[in-house]
Amino acid sequence: MKTEKLLNVKNVVLMAMFGAIGAVLMLFEFPLPFIAPPFYGLDLSEIPVLVGTFAMGPLAGVVTEVVKILIKLVLKPTSTGFVGEFANICIGWALVLPAGFLYKFKKTKKGAILGMAVGTCSMAAVGAVMNALVMLPFYSNFMPLEDILAAGAAINPAIGNVWTFVLLAVAPFNLIKGALVSVITALVYKRISVIIHGSSR
């Protein structure tokens, strides 16, 4: 029953629309050179996914995240053998699932803020682990790991190995990304919700 409700025509259209917007936003990224090396680009593609999650529930957020990546692959083929896309899905889920579940059980402004705060911390933690265990070993095939760590150490001299890199560069990067995504989502969600539901939620 819940799956049938999720897959009604309106929700399918919304998930496709939010996924498409997210895919386009993935194409525009900018570095945070004071936190992480410039090959880490920040994009705002989680905003429409998070809006969809709040509007339709956490499962819709999971689906929208996958739709976003699939459309992005059509717009711009993978350059990482799908490793980057897989990591993006996992990190995106780490944000929208906690946010979606907490908001589902407490549909108030405080519930949304708490959900986004927990989701941001979750995204930073999952992002650090994914980078340490998946992304950095993969990218070391193209750029020596020593050079990657050196790029991090040039920003923060305390970086000396993979784990200090992900804790001092990647995690703060994702905390900033999550905070920025959350603030923008908080600013736009009520207006979009009125359009979707006919009244604010």
C-alpha positions as YAML, in Angstrom:
chain: A
units: angstrom
residues:
- id: 1
  name: MET
  ca: [0.00, 0.00, 0.00]
- id: 2
  name: LYS
  ca: [2.77, 2.41, 0.90]
- id: 3
  name: THR
  ca: [4.61, 1.56, -2.31]
- id: 4
  name: GLU
  ca: [1.41, 2.08, -4.33]
- id: 5
  name: LYS
  ca: [0.96, 5.48, -2.68]
- id: 6
  name: LEU
  ca: [4.56, 6.42, -3.41]
- id: 7
  name: LEU
  ca: [4.27, 5.40, -7.05]
- id: 8
  name: ASN
  ca: [1.13, 7.34, -7.90]
- id: 9
  name: VAL
  ca: [1.34, 9.53, -10.99]
- id: 10
  name: LYS
  ca: [1.90, 12.76, -9.08]
- id: 11
  name: ASN
  ca: [4.78, 11.41, -7.01]
- id: 12
  name: VAL
  ca: [6.45, 9.70, -9.98]
- id: 13
  name: VAL
  ca: [6.36, 13.01, -11.87]
- id: 14
  name: LEU
  ca: [7.72, 14.88, -8.85]
- id: 15
  name: MET
  ca: [10.54, 12.38, -8.27]
- id: 16
  name: ALA
  ca: [11.51, 12.58, -11.94]
- id: 17
  name: MET
  ca: [11.37, 16.39, -11.86]
- id: 18
  name: PHE
  ca: [13.41, 16.74, -8.66]
- id: 19
  name: GLY
  ca: [15.88, 14.12, -9.89]
- id: 20
  name: ALA
  ca: [16.31, 15.99, -13.18]
- id: 21
  name: ILE
  ca: [16.91, 19.31, -11.39]
- id: 22
  name: GLY
  ca: [19.44, 17.61, -9.13]
- id: 23
  name: ALA
  ca: [21.22, 16.09, -12.15]
- id: 24
  name: VAL
  ca: [21.58, 19.51, -13.76]
- id: 25
  name: LEU
  ca: [22.87, 21.00, -10.49]
- id: 26
  name: MET
  ca: [25.51, 18.24, -10.35]
- id: 27
  name: LEU
  ca: [27.05, 19.73, -13.48]
- id: 28
  name: PHE
  ca: [27.82, 22.96, -11.63]
- id: 29
  name: GLU
  ca: [30.31, 22.65, -8.82]
- id: 30
  name: PHE
  ca: [32.82, 24.88, -7.11]
- id: 31
  name: PRO
  ca: [35.79, 24.13, -4.84]
- id: 32
  name: LEU
  ca: [36.32, 25.09, -1.21]
- id: 33
  name: PRO
  ca: [40.11, 25.55, -1.39]
- id: 34
  name: PHE
  ca: [40.38, 26.63, 2.25]
- id: 35
  name: ILE
  ca: [39.07, 23.22, 3.37]
- id: 36
  name: ALA
  ca: [39.85, 20.59, 0.73]
- id: 37
  name: PRO
  ca: [41.95, 20.27, -2.46]
- id: 38
  name: PRO
  ca: [40.35, 21.79, -5.58]
- id: 39
  name: PHE
  ca: [39.48, 18.40, -7.07]
- id: 40
  name: TYR
  ca: [36.73, 18.22, -4.43]
- id: 41
  name: GLY
  ca: [33.84, 20.17, -5.96]
- id: 42
  name: LEU
  ca: [30.77, 21.26, -4.04]
- id: 43
  name: ASP
  ca: [27.42, 21.08, -5.82]
- id: 44
  name: LEU
  ca: [23.89, 21.77, -4.63]
- id: 45
  name: SER
  ca: [22.22, 18.75, -6.19]
- id: 46
  name: GLU
  ca: [20.89, 17.49, -2.85]
- id: 47
  name: ILE
  ca: [18.54, 20.49, -2.49]
- id: 48
  name: PRO
  ca: [15.80, 19.17, -4.83]
- id: 49
  name: VAL
  ca: [16.31, 15.65, -3.44]
- id: 50
  name: LEU
  ca: [15.82, 16.93, 0.10]
- id: 51
  name: VAL
  ca: [12.79, 18.98, -0.91]
- id: 52
  name: GLY
  ca: [11.29, 15.85, -2.49]
- id: 53
  name: THR
  ca: [12.10, 13.86, 0.63]
- id: 54
  name: PHE
  ca: [10.25, 16.31, 2.86]
- id: 55
  name: ALA
  ca: [7.32, 16.48, 0.46]
- id: 56
  name: MET
  ca: [6.88, 12.74, -0.19]
- id: 57
  name: GLY
  ca: [8.85, 10.87, 2.48]
- id: 58
  name: PRO
  ca: [12.26, 9.21, 2.92]
- id: 59
  name: LEU
  ca: [11.63, 6.42, 0.39]
- id: 60
  name: ALA
  ca: [10.90, 9.05, -2.25]
- id: 61
  name: GLY
  ca: [14.25, 10.65, -1.36]
- id: 62
  name: VAL
  ca: [16.01, 7.33, -1.96]
- id: 63
  name: VAL
  ca: [14.36, 6.96, -5.37]
- id: 64
  name: THR
  ca: [14.98, 10.59, -6.35]
- id: 65
  name: GLU
  ca: [18.67, 10.24, -5.50]
- id: 66
  name: VAL
  ca: [18.96, 7.29, -7.89]
- id: 67
  name: VAL
  ca: [16.99, 9.13, -10.60]
- id: 68
  name: LYS
  ca: [19.34, 12.10, -10.19]
- id: 69
  name: ILE
  ca: [22.41, 9.94, -10.82]
- id: 70
  name: LEU
  ca: [20.84, 8.12, -13.79]
- id: 71
  name: ILE
  ca: [19.92, 11.40, -15.48]
- id: 72
  name: LYS
  ca: [23.35, 12.85, -14.68]
- id: 73
  name: LEU
  ca: [24.95, 9.88, -16.44]
- id: 74
  name: VAL
  ca: [22.91, 10.73, -19.54]
- id: 75
  name: LEU
  ca: [23.98, 14.37, -19.38]
- id: 76
  name: LYS
  ca: [27.60, 13.60, -18.51]
- id: 77
  name: PRO
  ca: [29.02, 10.05, -18.67]
- id: 78
  name: THR
  ca: [31.00, 8.72, -15.74]
- id: 79
  name: SER
  ca: [34.69, 9.55, -15.50]
- id: 80
  name: THR
  ca: [35.23, 7.33, -12.45]
- id: 81
  name: GLY
  ca: [33.98, 3.94, -13.63]
- id: 82
  name: PHE
  ca: [30.73, 4.63, -11.69]
- id: 83
  name: VAL
  ca: [32.64, 4.74, -8.39]
- id: 84
  name: GLY
  ca: [31.98, 8.45, -7.96]
- id: 85
  name: GLU
  ca: [28.31, 8.04, -8.77]
- id: 86
  name: PHE
  ca: [27.98, 5.15, -6.31]
- id: 87
  name: ALA
  ca: [29.64, 7.23, -3.59]
- id: 88
  name: ASN
  ca: [27.38, 10.18, -4.39]
- id: 89
  name: ILE
  ca: [24.29, 8.00, -3.96]
- id: 90
  name: CYS
  ca: [25.51, 6.65, -0.61]
- id: 91
  name: ILE
  ca: [26.41, 10.10, 0.69]
- id: 92
  name: GLY
  ca: [23.12, 11.53, -0.58]
- id: 93
  name: TRP
  ca: [21.15, 8.77, 1.14]
- id: 94
  name: ALA
  ca: [23.07, 9.48, 4.35]
- id: 95
  name: LEU
  ca: [21.65, 13.01, 4.25]
- id: 96
  name: VAL
  ca: [18.07, 12.47, 3.10]
- id: 97
  name: LEU
  ca: [17.19, 9.33, 5.06]
- id: 98
  name: PRO
  ca: [17.77, 10.72, 8.58]
- id: 99
  name: ALA
  ca: [16.26, 14.06, 7.55]
- id: 100
  name: GLY
  ca: [13.26, 12.38, 5.96]
- id: 101
  name: PHE
  ca: [12.51, 9.98, 8.82]
- id: 102
  name: LEU
  ca: [12.84, 12.64, 11.52]
- id: 103
  name: TYR
  ca: [10.61, 15.03, 9.59]
- id: 104
  name: LYS
  ca: [8.10, 12.27, 8.92]
- id: 105
  name: PHE
  ca: [7.58, 11.74, 12.64]
- id: 106
  name: LYS
  ca: [7.71, 15.43, 13.55]
- id: 107
  name: LYS
  ca: [6.39, 17.58, 10.72]
- id: 108
  name: THR
  ca: [7.33, 20.90, 12.24]
- id: 109
  name: LYS
  ca: [10.01, 23.47, 11.52]
- id: 110
  name: LYS
  ca: [12.01, 22.12, 14.46]
- id: 111
  name: GLY
  ca: [11.63, 18.58, 13.13]
- id: 112
  name: ALA
  ca: [12.94, 19.63, 9.74]
- id: 113
  name: ILE
  ca: [15.89, 21.51, 11.25]
- id: 114
  name: LEU
  ca: [16.75, 18.58, 13.52]
- id: 115
  name: GLY
  ca: [16.46, 16.18, 10.58]
- id: 116
  name: MET
  ca: [18.75, 18.25, 8.40]
- id: 117
  name: ALA
  ca: [21.28, 18.65, 11.22]
- id: 118
  name: VAL
  ca: [21.38, 14.90, 11.85]
- id: 119
  name: GLY
  ca: [21.47, 14.24, 8.09]
- id: 120
  name: THR
  ca: [24.39, 16.65, 7.63]
- id: 121
  name: CYS
  ca: [26.40, 14.91, 10.36]
- id: 122
  name: SER
  ca: [25.52, 11.53, 8.87]
- id: 123
  name: MET
  ca: [26.59, 12.70, 5.41]
- id: 124
  name: ALA
  ca: [29.92, 13.92, 6.76]
- id: 125
  name: ALA
  ca: [30.56, 10.60, 8.52]
- id: 126
  name: VAL
  ca: [29.55, 8.43, 5.55]
- id: 127
  name: GLY
  ca: [31.49, 10.68, 3.19]
- id: 128
  name: ALA
  ca: [34.64, 10.29, 5.27]
- id: 129
  name: VAL
  ca: [34.35, 6.50, 5.36]
- id: 130
  name: MET
  ca: [33.48, 6.26, 1.64]
- id: 131
  name: ASN
  ca: [36.48, 8.41, 0.74]
- id: 132
  name: ALA
  ca: [38.86, 6.45, 2.95]
- id: 133
  name: LEU
  ca: [37.73, 3.02, 1.81]
- id: 134
  name: VAL
  ca: [36.50, 3.59, -1.77]
- id: 135
  name: MET
  ca: [37.22, 6.95, -3.39]
- id: 136
  name: LEU
  ca: [40.84, 7.57, -2.40]
- id: 137
  name: PRO
  ca: [42.01, 4.02, -3.21]
- id: 138
  name: PHE
  ca: [40.26, 4.33, -6.58]
- id: 139
  name: TYR
  ca: [41.69, 7.76, -7.42]
- id: 140
  name: SER
  ca: [45.16, 6.61, -6.40]
- id: 141
  name: ASN
  ca: [45.14, 4.69, -9.70]
- id: 142
  name: PHE
  ca: [45.16, 8.02, -11.51]
- id: 143
  name: MET
  ca: [46.93, 10.30, -9.02]
- id: 144
  name: PRO
  ca: [49.46, 8.93, -6.51]
- id: 145
  name: LEU
  ca: [48.02, 8.81, -3.00]
- id: 146
  name: GLU
  ca: [51.07, 10.73, -1.77]
- id: 147
  name: ASP
  ca: [50.14, 13.62, -4.10]
- id: 148
  name: ILE
  ca: [46.54, 13.59, -2.88]
- id: 149
  name: LEU
  ca: [47.67, 13.72, 0.73]
- id: 150
  name: ALA
  ca: [50.22, 16.41, -0.09]
- id: 151
  name: ALA
  ca: [47.46, 18.55, -1.58]
- id: 152
  name: GLY
  ca: [45.56, 18.20, 1.67]
- id: 153
  name: ALA
  ca: [48.65, 18.90, 3.77]
- id: 154
  name: ALA
  ca: [49.22, 22.11, 1.81]
- id: 155
  name: ILE
  ca: [45.91, 23.33, 3.24]
- id: 156
  name: ASN
  ca: [46.19, 21.73, 6.68]
- id: 157
  name: PRO
  ca: [49.68, 20.58, 7.81]
- id: 158
  name: ALA
  ca: [48.07, 18.19, 10.30]
- id: 159
  name: ILE
  ca: [47.08, 15.94, 7.38]
- id: 160
  name: GLY
  ca: [49.55, 13.09, 7.05]
- id: 161
  name: ASN
  ca: [47.59, 9.97, 6.12]
- id: 162
  name: VAL
  ca: [44.29, 8.86, 4.65]
- id: 163
  name: TRP
  ca: [42.31, 9.11, 7.89]
- id: 164
  name: THR
  ca: [43.57, 12.56, 8.84]
- id: 165
  name: PHE
  ca: [42.78, 13.60, 5.26]
- id: 166
  name: VAL
  ca: [39.17, 12.47, 5.47]
- id: 167
  name: LEU
  ca: [38.70, 13.79, 9.01]
- id: 168
  name: LEU
  ca: [40.30, 17.20, 8.45]
- id: 169
  name: ALA
  ca: [39.42, 17.85, 4.81]
- id: 170
  name: VAL
  ca: [36.58, 15.64, 3.53]
- id: 171
  name: ALA
  ca: [34.39, 15.68, 6.65]
- id: 172
  name: PRO
  ca: [34.49, 19.49, 7.05]
- id: 173
  name: PHE
  ca: [33.85, 19.84, 3.32]
- id: 174
  name: ASN
  ca: [30.68, 17.73, 3.61]
- id: 175
  name: LEU
  ca: [29.61, 19.52, 6.79]
- id: 176
  name: ILE
  ca: [29.74, 22.82, 4.90]
- id: 177
  name: LYS
  ca: [27.93, 21.27, 1.94]
- id: 178
  name: GLY
  ca: [25.23, 19.81, 4.19]
- id: 179
  name: ALA
  ca: [24.78, 23.08, 6.06]
- id: 180
  name: LEU
  ca: [24.49, 25.07, 2.83]
- id: 181
  name: VAL
  ca: [22.03, 22.59, 1.31]
- id: 182
  name: SER
  ca: [19.99, 22.62, 4.54]
- id: 183
  name: VAL
  ca: [19.80, 26.41, 4.76]
- id: 184
  name: ILE
  ca: [18.67, 26.77, 1.15]
- id: 185
  name: THR
  ca: [16.16, 23.93, 1.54]
- id: 186
  name: ALA
  ca: [14.74, 25.58, 4.67]
- id: 187
  name: LEU
  ca: [14.32, 28.83, 2.75]
- id: 188
  name: VAL
  ca: [12.56, 27.35, -0.29]
- id: 189
  name: TYR
  ca: [10.67, 24.31, 1.04]
- id: 190
  name: LYS
  ca: [7.56, 26.03, 2.37]
- id: 191
  name: ARG
  ca: [6.91, 27.82, -0.92]
- id: 192
  name: ILE
  ca: [7.45, 24.65, -2.94]
- id: 193
  name: SER
  ca: [5.31, 22.66, -0.50]
- id: 194
  name: VAL
  ca: [2.41, 25.04, -1.04]
- id: 195
  name: ILE
  ca: [2.62, 24.36, -4.77]
- id: 196
  name: ILE
  ca: [2.85, 20.58, -4.30]
- id: 197
  name: HIS
  ca: [0.25, 20.10, -1.58]
- id: 198
  name: GLY
  ca: [-1.87, 23.21, -1.87]
- id: 199
  name: SER
  ca: [-0.99, 24.14, 1.73]
- id: 200
  name: SER
  ca: [2.23, 24.39, 3.77]
- id: 201
  name: ARG
  ca: [3.49, 21.34, 5.60]
...
